[in-house]
Amino acid sequence: KSLLKDLTVNQISVSAEHVPIEALLNLITQIGEHKFDVVIALGGGSTIDLAKGLRVFNALGMRNHKEIVDFIHSPNTLDTPPCTQISIPTTLSGAEYTRSFSVTDFSNKKKLSLTESLCSSQTILYDPVATRDTPSQLWASSGVMALNHAIEVLVTSPPNMISDSLKLTSAANLLEHLPVSVGVLGSPNIDAAREFCQVASWMADHSPMRVRPRTSNPNILYGHALAYQIAAEYKVPYGLIAATTLVSCLRHYADRDRTLKNRIDQISSDLMRFQHNVSDQINEGESISLIDRVEHLIVQLSLPTRLRDVGVPKNGLDRLSFEFSNQNSHGSEPLARTLAERASQILNDAW
């Protein structure tokens, strides 16, 4: 604040998990016709996405629900670049470095996403001190979401030297430092551990490294895609969705696809090269599977492990499976049936 004392600053506190469209509209209305040169977003993924939405739709001059929804469905190039955004993340969601943002239309139970390079943060400040007031469960669960970003793409993508190196290092650092960062292991080096986690969250989803051959169809990321349905339907935080579904998704990949099982086995082996603080989990010379390590981490962090623990009812699983298949089948009925069946298996296992 002292650095900004000679500037005109409007400080706004907003709580907007999953960025409801109404929260974005309220913020746009609150800003009104005021001109601003920069937006500083201090908070978690929803806060940072809300800032992106404010900048984009302020630049477009859009002020109502229909305009915003219509533009996200059929986006045009931005003629006027949005103002600068400085992001100071307080969780491990990773929203600060993406070139997209999402809002949720809870009236229709849909998540809407817009990808536009101009909406990206121009400056990112990682400071573990800024995360000290973040609730422990929120911090820990956002770390599991970052782990999900790293692992699910790593498992389902063809091998790539650069991408694999980034994501494997990210996963290894999160597995090692996330428990320390919430004080689980009683270490005094919490700030240092949080800094490792912050860098790992960036490495987890480095978008330019999502390399796939042009001739192959990318595998569906069940964990990522199902999270959109669960969040829109039941307003469960993304971190808790990751904590309750990631293990089931990995089991599904291993059980249904020999190539993906081999990929998981290779990652399990590769992670042993980063072995520092897993001596309590395995004996010398033994290997521990990726799935077991993820499951152990979630329990170690005292996070919920089942969908039923976060408010998802058993009788809602079929609807989630249907919505998932409907949104990812591109109009193909055979594919829709396959996706619904597989989503149902994952959800029931996670429940």
mmCIF file of C-alpha atoms in Angstrom:
data_model
loop_
_atom_site.group_PDB
_atom_site.id
_atom_site.type_symbol
_atom_site.label_atom_id
_atom_site.label_comp_id
_atom_site.label_asym_id
_atom_site.label_seq_id
_atom_site.Cartn_x
_atom_site.Cartn_y
_atom_site.Cartn_z
ATOM 1 C CA LYS A 1 0.000 0.000 0.000
ATOM 2 C CA SER A 2 2.853 2.377 0.762
ATOM 3 C CA LEU A 3 4.123 2.002 -2.805
ATOM 4 C CA LEU A 4 0.708 3.017 -4.134
ATOM 5 C CA LYS A 5 0.131 5.980 -1.791
ATOM 6 C CA ASP A 6 0.587 8.609 -4.526
ATOM 7 C CA LEU A 7 -1.765 6.854 -6.936
ATOM 8 C CA THR A 8 -5.546 6.731 -7.114
ATOM 9 C CA VAL A 9 -6.438 3.260 -5.883
ATOM 10 C CA ASN A 10 -9.847 1.619 -5.626
ATOM 11 C CA GLN A 11 -9.675 -1.443 -3.369
ATOM 12 C CA ILE A 12 -12.473 -3.979 -3.791
ATOM 13 C CA SER A 13 -12.899 -7.180 -1.784
ATOM 14 C CA VAL A 14 -14.878 -9.877 -3.580
ATOM 15 C CA SER A 15 -15.616 -13.488 -2.635
ATOM 16 C CA ALA A 16 -16.653 -15.278 -5.812
ATOM 17 C CA GLU A 17 -15.874 -18.996 -5.855
ATOM 18 C CA HIS A 18 -16.217 -20.410 -9.382
ATOM 19 C CA VAL A 19 -16.777 -16.805 -10.608
ATOM 20 C CA PRO A 20 -20.566 -16.639 -10.942
ATOM 21 C CA ILE A 21 -21.576 -14.399 -13.849
ATOM 22 C CA GLU A 22 -23.530 -12.311 -11.340
ATOM 23 C CA ALA A 23 -20.328 -11.583 -9.399
ATOM 24 C CA LEU A 24 -18.627 -10.405 -12.588
ATOM 25 C CA LEU A 25 -21.612 -8.232 -13.503
ATOM 26 C CA ASN A 26 -21.709 -6.738 -10.000
ATOM 27 C CA LEU A 27 -18.026 -5.879 -10.215
ATOM 28 C CA ILE A 28 -18.429 -4.288 -13.647
ATOM 29 C CA THR A 29 -21.350 -2.243 -12.302
ATOM 30 C CA GLN A 30 -19.353 -1.248 -9.224
ATOM 31 C CA ILE A 31 -16.498 0.011 -11.381
ATOM 32 C CA GLY A 32 -18.952 1.872 -13.584
ATOM 33 C CA GLU A 33 -17.399 4.423 -15.918
ATOM 34 C CA HIS A 34 -14.194 4.784 -13.907
ATOM 35 C CA LYS A 35 -11.053 4.483 -16.002
ATOM 36 C CA PHE A 36 -8.260 2.320 -14.663
ATOM 37 C CA ASP A 37 -4.762 1.570 -15.944
ATOM 38 C CA VAL A 38 -3.963 -1.596 -14.056
ATOM 39 C CA VAL A 39 -5.720 -4.317 -12.056
ATOM 40 C CA ILE A 40 -3.864 -5.967 -9.187
ATOM 41 C CA ALA A 41 -5.442 -9.310 -8.325
ATOM 42 C CA LEU A 42 -4.493 -10.641 -4.888
ATOM 43 C CA GLY A 43 -6.140 -13.976 -4.122
ATOM 44 C CA GLY A 44 -6.874 -17.445 -5.436
ATOM 45 C CA GLY A 45 -7.890 -18.656 -8.866
ATOM 46 C CA SER A 46 -11.393 -17.207 -8.768
ATOM 47 C CA THR A 47 -10.094 -13.759 -7.824
ATOM 48 C CA ILE A 48 -7.551 -13.819 -10.643
ATOM 49 C CA ASP A 49 -10.108 -15.084 -13.175
ATOM 50 C CA LEU A 50 -12.564 -12.417 -12.015
ATOM 51 C CA ALA A 51 -9.917 -9.763 -12.681
ATOM 52 C CA LYS A 52 -9.352 -11.161 -16.180
ATOM 53 C CA GLY A 53 -13.086 -11.070 -16.886
ATOM 54 C CA LEU A 54 -13.365 -7.504 -15.609
ATOM 55 C CA ARG A 55 -10.536 -6.349 -17.875
ATOM 56 C CA VAL A 56 -11.826 -8.135 -20.974
ATOM 57 C CA PHE A 57 -15.454 -7.065 -20.735
ATOM 58 C CA ASN A 58 -14.569 -3.555 -19.648
ATOM 59 C CA ALA A 59 -12.423 -3.251 -22.785
ATOM 60 C CA LEU A 60 -15.349 -4.562 -24.845
ATOM 61 C CA GLY A 61 -17.822 -2.220 -23.143
ATOM 62 C CA MET A 62 -20.126 -5.128 -22.270
ATOM 63 C CA ARG A 63 -22.345 -4.641 -19.236
ATOM 64 C CA ASN A 64 -25.079 -7.309 -19.250
ATOM 65 C CA HIS A 65 -25.511 -11.051 -18.854
ATOM 66 C CA LYS A 66 -26.544 -11.819 -22.443
ATOM 67 C CA GLU A 67 -23.655 -9.890 -23.988
ATOM 68 C CA ILE A 68 -21.114 -11.724 -21.847
ATOM 69 C CA VAL A 69 -22.557 -15.210 -22.465
ATOM 70 C CA ASP A 70 -22.926 -14.593 -26.201
ATOM 71 C CA PHE A 71 -19.342 -13.364 -26.503
ATOM 72 C CA ILE A 72 -17.907 -16.367 -24.622
ATOM 73 C CA HIS A 73 -19.872 -18.730 -26.869
ATOM 74 C CA SER A 74 -18.764 -16.916 -30.052
ATOM 75 C CA PRO A 75 -15.695 -14.836 -29.224
ATOM 76 C CA ASN A 76 -14.247 -12.251 -31.574
ATOM 77 C CA THR A 77 -10.759 -10.790 -31.580
ATOM 78 C CA LEU A 78 -10.338 -8.005 -29.044
ATOM 79 C CA ASP A 79 -9.860 -4.736 -30.920
ATOM 80 C CA THR A 80 -8.930 -2.909 -27.715
ATOM 81 C CA PRO A 81 -6.416 -4.725 -25.514
ATOM 82 C CA PRO A 82 -7.449 -4.977 -21.860
ATOM 83 C CA CYS A 83 -5.471 -3.022 -19.308
ATOM 84 C CA THR A 84 -2.497 -4.532 -17.492
ATOM 85 C CA GLN A 85 -3.006 -7.174 -14.794
ATOM 86 C CA ILE A 86 -0.618 -7.926 -11.953
ATOM 87 C CA SER A 87 -1.453 -11.209 -10.227
ATOM 88 C CA ILE A 88 -0.351 -12.173 -6.718
ATOM 89 C CA PRO A 89 -1.684 -15.713 -6.155
ATOM 90 C CA THR A 90 -2.479 -16.968 -2.667
ATOM 91 C CA THR A 91 -3.329 -20.540 -3.717
ATOM 92 C CA LEU A 92 -1.842 -23.101 -6.113
ATOM 93 C CA SER A 93 -4.672 -23.030 -8.677
ATOM 94 C CA GLY A 94 -2.392 -21.720 -11.433
ATOM 95 C CA ALA A 95 -4.890 -19.199 -12.832
ATOM 96 C CA GLU A 96 -2.243 -16.484 -12.804
ATOM 97 C CA TYR A 97 -0.318 -17.836 -15.813
ATOM 98 C CA THR A 98 -3.123 -19.112 -18.049
ATOM 99 C CA ARG A 99 -4.418 -17.247 -21.075
ATOM 100 C CA SER A 100 -7.991 -18.143 -20.291
ATOM 101 C CA PHE A 101 -10.596 -17.548 -17.634
ATOM 102 C CA SER A 102 -13.902 -19.094 -16.653
ATOM 103 C CA VAL A 103 -17.209 -17.927 -15.285
ATOM 104 C CA THR A 104 -20.086 -20.104 -14.120
ATOM 105 C CA ASP A 105 -23.703 -19.720 -15.145
ATOM 106 C CA PHE A 106 -25.294 -21.408 -12.148
ATOM 107 C CA SER A 107 -28.805 -20.762 -13.490
ATOM 108 C CA ASN A 108 -28.025 -23.202 -16.314
ATOM 109 C CA LYS A 109 -25.370 -25.126 -14.352
ATOM 110 C CA LYS A 110 -22.728 -24.499 -16.997
ATOM 111 C CA LYS A 111 -19.101 -23.472 -16.803
ATOM 112 C CA LEU A 112 -18.135 -21.051 -19.574
ATOM 113 C CA SER A 113 -14.504 -20.510 -20.560
ATOM 114 C CA LEU A 114 -12.835 -17.954 -22.785
ATOM 115 C CA THR A 115 -9.322 -18.362 -24.174
ATOM 116 C CA GLU A 116 -7.705 -15.110 -25.243
ATOM 117 C CA SER A 117 -3.979 -14.423 -24.993
ATOM 118 C CA LEU A 118 -4.580 -10.738 -24.226
ATOM 119 C CA CYS A 119 -6.347 -11.619 -20.975
ATOM 120 C CA SER A 120 -3.167 -13.096 -19.452
ATOM 121 C CA SER A 121 -1.442 -11.519 -16.481
ATOM 122 C CA GLN A 122 1.437 -9.282 -17.535
ATOM 123 C CA THR A 123 3.215 -9.636 -14.192
ATOM 124 C CA ILE A 124 3.087 -12.452 -11.628
ATOM 125 C CA LEU A 125 4.486 -12.125 -8.120
ATOM 126 C CA TYR A 126 5.063 -15.343 -6.210
ATOM 127 C CA ASP A 127 5.508 -14.561 -2.524
ATOM 128 C CA PRO A 128 4.942 -17.294 0.080
ATOM 129 C CA VAL A 129 4.385 -14.597 2.707
ATOM 130 C CA ALA A 130 1.243 -13.544 0.810
ATOM 131 C CA THR A 131 -0.164 -17.060 1.305
ATOM 132 C CA ARG A 132 0.093 -17.156 5.101
ATOM 133 C CA ASP A 133 -3.566 -16.226 5.637
ATOM 134 C CA THR A 134 -4.837 -18.779 3.130
ATOM 135 C CA PRO A 135 -6.863 -21.458 4.992
ATOM 136 C CA SER A 136 -4.904 -24.697 5.252
ATOM 137 C CA GLN A 137 -7.510 -26.840 3.517
ATOM 138 C CA LEU A 138 -7.791 -24.371 0.628
ATOM 139 C CA TRP A 139 -4.011 -24.246 0.193
ATOM 140 C CA ALA A 140 -3.600 -28.026 0.424
ATOM 141 C CA SER A 141 -6.501 -28.834 -1.906
ATOM 142 C CA SER A 142 -5.340 -26.282 -4.474
ATOM 143 C CA GLY A 143 -1.996 -28.096 -4.361
ATOM 144 C CA VAL A 144 -3.733 -31.364 -5.199
ATOM 145 C CA MET A 145 -5.427 -29.562 -8.094
ATOM 146 C CA ALA A 146 -1.987 -28.453 -9.325
ATOM 147 C CA LEU A 147 -0.833 -32.067 -8.997
ATOM 148 C CA ASN A 148 -3.861 -33.097 -11.046
ATOM 149 C CA HIS A 149 -2.866 -30.579 -13.751
ATOM 150 C CA ALA A 150 0.617 -32.081 -13.896
ATOM 151 C CA ILE A 151 -0.214 -35.766 -13.680
ATOM 152 C CA GLU A 152 -3.313 -36.099 -15.822
ATOM 153 C CA VAL A 153 -1.764 -34.394 -18.841
ATOM 154 C CA LEU A 154 1.514 -36.262 -18.261
ATOM 155 C CA VAL A 155 -0.269 -39.628 -18.173
ATOM 156 C CA THR A 156 -2.535 -39.091 -21.170
ATOM 157 C CA SER A 157 -0.087 -37.334 -23.525
ATOM 158 C CA PRO A 158 2.558 -38.959 -25.728
ATOM 159 C CA PRO A 159 6.085 -38.686 -24.305
ATOM 160 C CA ASN A 160 7.751 -35.321 -24.856
ATOM 161 C CA MET A 161 11.139 -34.437 -23.416
ATOM 162 C CA ILE A 162 10.392 -30.844 -22.374
ATOM 163 C CA SER A 163 6.804 -31.327 -21.243
ATOM 164 C CA ASP A 164 7.581 -34.507 -19.322
ATOM 165 C CA SER A 165 10.514 -32.873 -17.551
ATOM 166 C CA LEU A 166 8.396 -29.916 -16.415
ATOM 167 C CA LYS A 167 5.430 -31.952 -15.270
ATOM 168 C CA LEU A 168 7.464 -34.692 -13.625
ATOM 169 C CA THR A 169 9.479 -32.121 -11.669
ATOM 170 C CA SER A 170 6.241 -30.364 -10.722
ATOM 171 C CA ALA A 171 4.659 -33.595 -9.451
ATOM 172 C CA ALA A 172 7.774 -34.569 -7.514
ATOM 173 C CA ASN A 173 8.029 -31.179 -5.812
ATOM 174 C CA LEU A 174 4.333 -31.123 -4.903
ATOM 175 C CA LEU A 175 4.468 -34.657 -3.497
ATOM 176 C CA GLU A 176 7.464 -33.702 -1.378
ATOM 177 C CA HIS A 177 6.819 -30.098 -0.364
ATOM 178 C CA LEU A 178 3.034 -29.821 -0.102
ATOM 179 C CA PRO A 179 2.836 -31.648 3.271
ATOM 180 C CA VAL A 180 5.669 -29.479 4.614
ATOM 181 C CA SER A 181 3.932 -26.336 3.356
ATOM 182 C CA VAL A 182 0.899 -26.960 5.584
ATOM 183 C CA GLY A 183 2.937 -27.994 8.612
ATOM 184 C CA VAL A 184 2.076 -31.696 8.435
ATOM 185 C CA LEU A 185 5.688 -32.771 8.966
ATOM 186 C CA GLY A 186 6.458 -30.204 11.659
ATOM 187 C CA SER A 187 9.151 -28.496 9.593
ATOM 188 C CA PRO A 188 9.981 -24.832 10.311
ATOM 189 C CA ASN A 189 10.647 -24.228 6.601
ATOM 190 C CA ILE A 190 7.038 -23.611 5.615
ATOM 191 C CA ASP A 191 7.723 -20.489 3.539
ATOM 192 C CA ALA A 192 10.463 -22.263 1.569
ATOM 193 C CA ALA A 193 8.175 -25.244 0.972
ATOM 194 C CA ARG A 194 5.399 -22.935 -0.219
ATOM 195 C CA GLU A 195 7.752 -21.294 -2.686
ATOM 196 C CA PHE A 196 8.645 -24.729 -4.093
ATOM 197 C CA CYS A 197 4.906 -25.431 -4.439
ATOM 198 C CA GLN A 198 4.251 -22.122 -6.182
ATOM 199 C CA VAL A 199 6.909 -22.792 -8.801
ATOM 200 C CA ALA A 200 5.618 -26.361 -9.150
ATOM 201 C CA SER A 201 2.094 -25.092 -9.823
ATOM 202 C CA TRP A 202 3.485 -23.022 -12.712
ATOM 203 C CA MET A 203 5.388 -26.004 -14.098
ATOM 204 C CA ALA A 204 2.305 -28.236 -13.747
ATOM 205 C CA ASP A 205 0.310 -26.746 -16.570
ATOM 206 C CA HIS A 206 2.769 -24.943 -18.816
ATOM 207 C CA SER A 207 0.331 -24.711 -21.740
ATOM 208 C CA PRO A 208 2.820 -24.415 -24.658
ATOM 209 C CA MET A 209 4.213 -27.782 -23.633
ATOM 210 C CA ARG A 210 0.982 -29.687 -24.236
ATOM 211 C CA VAL A 211 2.485 -31.327 -27.298
ATOM 212 C CA ARG A 212 0.529 -33.931 -29.252
ATOM 213 C CA PRO A 213 0.985 -35.363 -32.748
ATOM 214 C CA ARG A 214 -1.419 -33.811 -35.231
ATOM 215 C CA THR A 215 -2.536 -37.216 -36.430
ATOM 216 C CA SER A 216 -3.829 -38.488 -33.089
ATOM 217 C CA ASN A 217 -6.948 -37.563 -31.156
ATOM 218 C CA PRO A 218 -6.093 -36.301 -27.682
ATOM 219 C CA ASN A 219 -7.287 -38.385 -24.768
ATOM 220 C CA ILE A 220 -10.087 -36.879 -22.737
ATOM 221 C CA LEU A 221 -8.907 -35.608 -19.367
ATOM 222 C CA TYR A 222 -11.659 -37.102 -17.241
ATOM 223 C CA GLY A 223 -10.588 -35.382 -14.037
ATOM 224 C CA HIS A 224 -10.487 -31.938 -15.640
ATOM 225 C CA ALA A 225 -13.735 -32.334 -17.570
ATOM 226 C CA LEU A 226 -15.753 -33.928 -14.753
ATOM 227 C CA ALA A 227 -14.665 -31.115 -12.436
ATOM 228 C CA TYR A 228 -16.582 -28.626 -14.594
ATOM 229 C CA GLN A 229 -19.798 -30.635 -14.205
ATOM 230 C CA ILE A 230 -19.384 -31.196 -10.460
ATOM 231 C CA ALA A 231 -18.550 -27.552 -9.761
ATOM 232 C CA ALA A 232 -21.455 -26.190 -11.790
ATOM 233 C CA GLU A 233 -23.947 -28.688 -10.351
ATOM 234 C CA TYR A 234 -22.886 -28.798 -6.689
ATOM 235 C CA LYS A 235 -20.527 -25.798 -6.205
ATOM 236 C CA VAL A 236 -17.725 -27.992 -4.885
ATOM 237 C CA PRO A 237 -14.313 -26.220 -4.912
ATOM 238 C CA TYR A 238 -12.013 -27.498 -7.636
ATOM 239 C CA GLY A 239 -9.319 -28.484 -5.159
ATOM 240 C CA LEU A 240 -11.713 -30.753 -3.282
ATOM 241 C CA ILE A 241 -12.936 -32.229 -6.557
ATOM 242 C CA ALA A 242 -9.331 -33.108 -7.411
ATOM 243 C CA ALA A 243 -8.804 -34.629 -3.965
ATOM 244 C CA THR A 244 -11.861 -36.864 -4.353
ATOM 245 C CA THR A 245 -11.514 -37.874 -8.034
ATOM 246 C CA LEU A 246 -7.833 -37.929 -9.057
ATOM 247 C CA VAL A 247 -7.083 -41.395 -7.671
ATOM 248 C CA SER A 248 -10.183 -42.863 -9.327
ATOM 249 C CA CYS A 249 -9.259 -41.280 -12.667
ATOM 250 C CA LEU A 250 -5.743 -42.715 -12.500
ATOM 251 C CA ARG A 251 -7.125 -46.167 -11.644
ATOM 252 C CA HIS A 252 -9.471 -45.909 -14.609
ATOM 253 C CA TYR A 253 -6.626 -45.013 -16.979
ATOM 254 C CA ALA A 254 -4.543 -47.932 -15.703
ATOM 255 C CA ASP A 255 -7.411 -50.425 -15.897
ATOM 256 C CA ARG A 256 -8.781 -49.469 -19.318
ATOM 257 C CA ASP A 257 -5.713 -48.713 -21.427
ATOM 258 C CA ARG A 258 -2.445 -50.671 -21.527
ATOM 259 C CA THR A 259 -0.567 -47.695 -22.984
ATOM 260 C CA LEU A 260 -1.713 -45.426 -20.165
ATOM 261 C CA LYS A 261 -0.915 -48.099 -17.572
ATOM 262 C CA ASN A 262 2.615 -48.322 -18.949
ATOM 263 C CA ARG A 263 2.820 -44.543 -18.822
ATOM 264 C CA ILE A 264 1.762 -44.545 -15.149
ATOM 265 C CA ASP A 265 4.314 -47.273 -14.373
ATOM 266 C CA GLN A 266 7.050 -45.259 -16.077
ATOM 267 C CA ILE A 267 6.116 -42.107 -14.162
ATOM 268 C CA SER A 268 6.140 -44.106 -10.924
ATOM 269 C CA SER A 269 9.666 -45.226 -11.715
ATOM 270 C CA ASP A 270 10.823 -41.773 -12.797
ATOM 271 C CA LEU A 271 9.537 -40.198 -9.597
ATOM 272 C CA MET A 272 11.912 -42.385 -7.603
ATOM 273 C CA ARG A 273 14.759 -40.257 -8.982
ATOM 274 C CA PHE A 274 13.316 -37.383 -6.968
ATOM 275 C CA GLN A 275 13.056 -39.474 -3.808
ATOM 276 C CA HIS A 276 13.886 -37.377 -0.757
ATOM 277 C CA ASN A 277 11.164 -37.658 1.845
ATOM 278 C CA VAL A 278 9.432 -40.925 1.004
ATOM 279 C CA SER A 279 11.542 -43.167 3.225
ATOM 280 C CA ASP A 280 8.619 -43.519 5.609
ATOM 281 C CA GLN A 281 6.440 -44.853 2.797
ATOM 282 C CA ILE A 282 8.731 -47.456 1.224
ATOM 283 C CA ASN A 283 11.639 -49.718 2.018
ATOM 284 C CA GLU A 284 14.996 -49.185 0.366
ATOM 285 C CA GLY A 285 15.076 -50.550 -3.147
ATOM 286 C CA GLU A 286 11.316 -50.817 -3.408
ATOM 287 C CA SER A 287 9.145 -48.819 -5.771
ATOM 288 C CA ILE A 288 5.863 -47.186 -4.931
ATOM 289 C CA SER A 289 3.201 -46.592 -7.557
ATOM 290 C CA LEU A 290 2.126 -43.127 -8.604
ATOM 291 C CA ILE A 291 -1.451 -43.923 -7.613
ATOM 292 C CA ASP A 292 -0.407 -45.018 -4.118
ATOM 293 C CA ARG A 293 1.711 -41.901 -3.653
ATOM 294 C CA VAL A 294 -1.162 -39.614 -4.658
ATOM 295 C CA GLU A 295 -3.564 -41.462 -2.380
ATOM 296 C CA HIS A 296 -1.085 -41.268 0.518
ATOM 297 C CA LEU A 297 -0.615 -37.522 -0.036
ATOM 298 C CA ILE A 298 -4.342 -36.757 0.066
ATOM 299 C CA VAL A 299 -4.770 -38.712 3.315
ATOM 300 C CA GLN A 300 -1.641 -37.090 4.749
ATOM 301 C CA LEU A 301 -3.129 -33.650 4.039
ATOM 302 C CA SER A 302 -6.375 -34.610 5.873
ATOM 303 C CA LEU A 303 -8.441 -33.812 2.787
ATOM 304 C CA PRO A 304 -11.739 -35.544 1.951
ATOM 305 C CA THR A 305 -11.228 -38.600 -0.228
ATOM 306 C CA ARG A 306 -14.776 -39.398 -1.403
ATOM 307 C CA LEU A 307 -17.297 -37.379 -3.404
ATOM 308 C CA ARG A 308 -19.930 -38.123 -0.791
ATOM 309 C CA ASP A 309 -17.784 -36.236 1.730
ATOM 310 C CA VAL A 310 -18.042 -32.988 -0.279
ATOM 311 C CA GLY A 311 -21.796 -32.961 -0.834
ATOM 312 C CA VAL A 312 -22.252 -34.885 -4.068
ATOM 313 C CA PRO A 313 -25.269 -37.205 -3.709
ATOM 314 C CA LYS A 314 -25.249 -40.759 -5.005
ATOM 315 C CA ASN A 315 -28.395 -40.132 -7.036
ATOM 316 C CA GLY A 316 -26.676 -37.262 -8.850
ATOM 317 C CA LEU A 317 -23.929 -39.352 -10.434
ATOM 318 C CA ASP A 318 -25.979 -40.438 -13.470
ATOM 319 C CA ARG A 319 -26.808 -36.841 -14.326
ATOM 320 C CA LEU A 320 -23.152 -35.850 -14.047
ATOM 321 C CA SER A 321 -22.173 -38.730 -16.352
ATOM 322 C CA PHE A 322 -24.826 -37.722 -18.878
ATOM 323 C CA GLU A 323 -23.814 -34.049 -18.879
ATOM 324 C CA PHE A 324 -20.161 -35.027 -19.217
ATOM 325 C CA SER A 325 -20.833 -37.298 -22.193
ATOM 326 C CA ASN A 326 -23.156 -34.755 -23.804
ATOM 327 C CA GLN A 327 -20.534 -32.007 -23.689
ATOM 328 C CA ASN A 328 -17.605 -34.131 -24.877
ATOM 329 C CA SER A 329 -19.083 -36.460 -27.520
ATOM 330 C CA HIS A 330 -19.419 -33.868 -30.328
ATOM 331 C CA GLY A 331 -22.806 -35.254 -31.323
ATOM 332 C CA SER A 332 -21.650 -38.878 -31.690
ATOM 333 C CA GLU A 333 -24.103 -41.200 -29.956
ATOM 334 C CA PRO A 334 -21.702 -44.195 -29.764
ATOM 335 C CA LEU A 335 -19.026 -41.960 -28.244
ATOM 336 C CA ALA A 336 -21.566 -40.454 -25.849
ATOM 337 C CA ARG A 337 -22.502 -43.918 -24.576
ATOM 338 C CA THR A 338 -18.855 -44.844 -24.079
ATOM 339 C CA LEU A 339 -18.046 -41.606 -22.282
ATOM 340 C CA ALA A 340 -21.110 -41.879 -20.043
ATOM 341 C CA GLU A 341 -20.170 -45.438 -19.088
ATOM 342 C CA ARG A 342 -16.581 -44.527 -18.268
ATOM 343 C CA ALA A 343 -17.551 -41.357 -16.397
ATOM 344 C CA SER A 344 -20.054 -43.356 -14.384
ATOM 345 C CA GLN A 345 -17.373 -45.873 -13.404
ATOM 346 C CA ILE A 346 -15.018 -43.109 -12.253
ATOM 347 C CA LEU A 347 -17.703 -41.236 -10.330
ATOM 348 C CA ASN A 348 -19.024 -44.335 -8.593
ATOM 349 C CA ASP A 349 -15.501 -45.368 -7.625
ATOM 350 C CA ALA A 350 -14.848 -41.841 -6.309
ATOM 351 C CA TRP A 351 -18.146 -41.704 -4.414
#
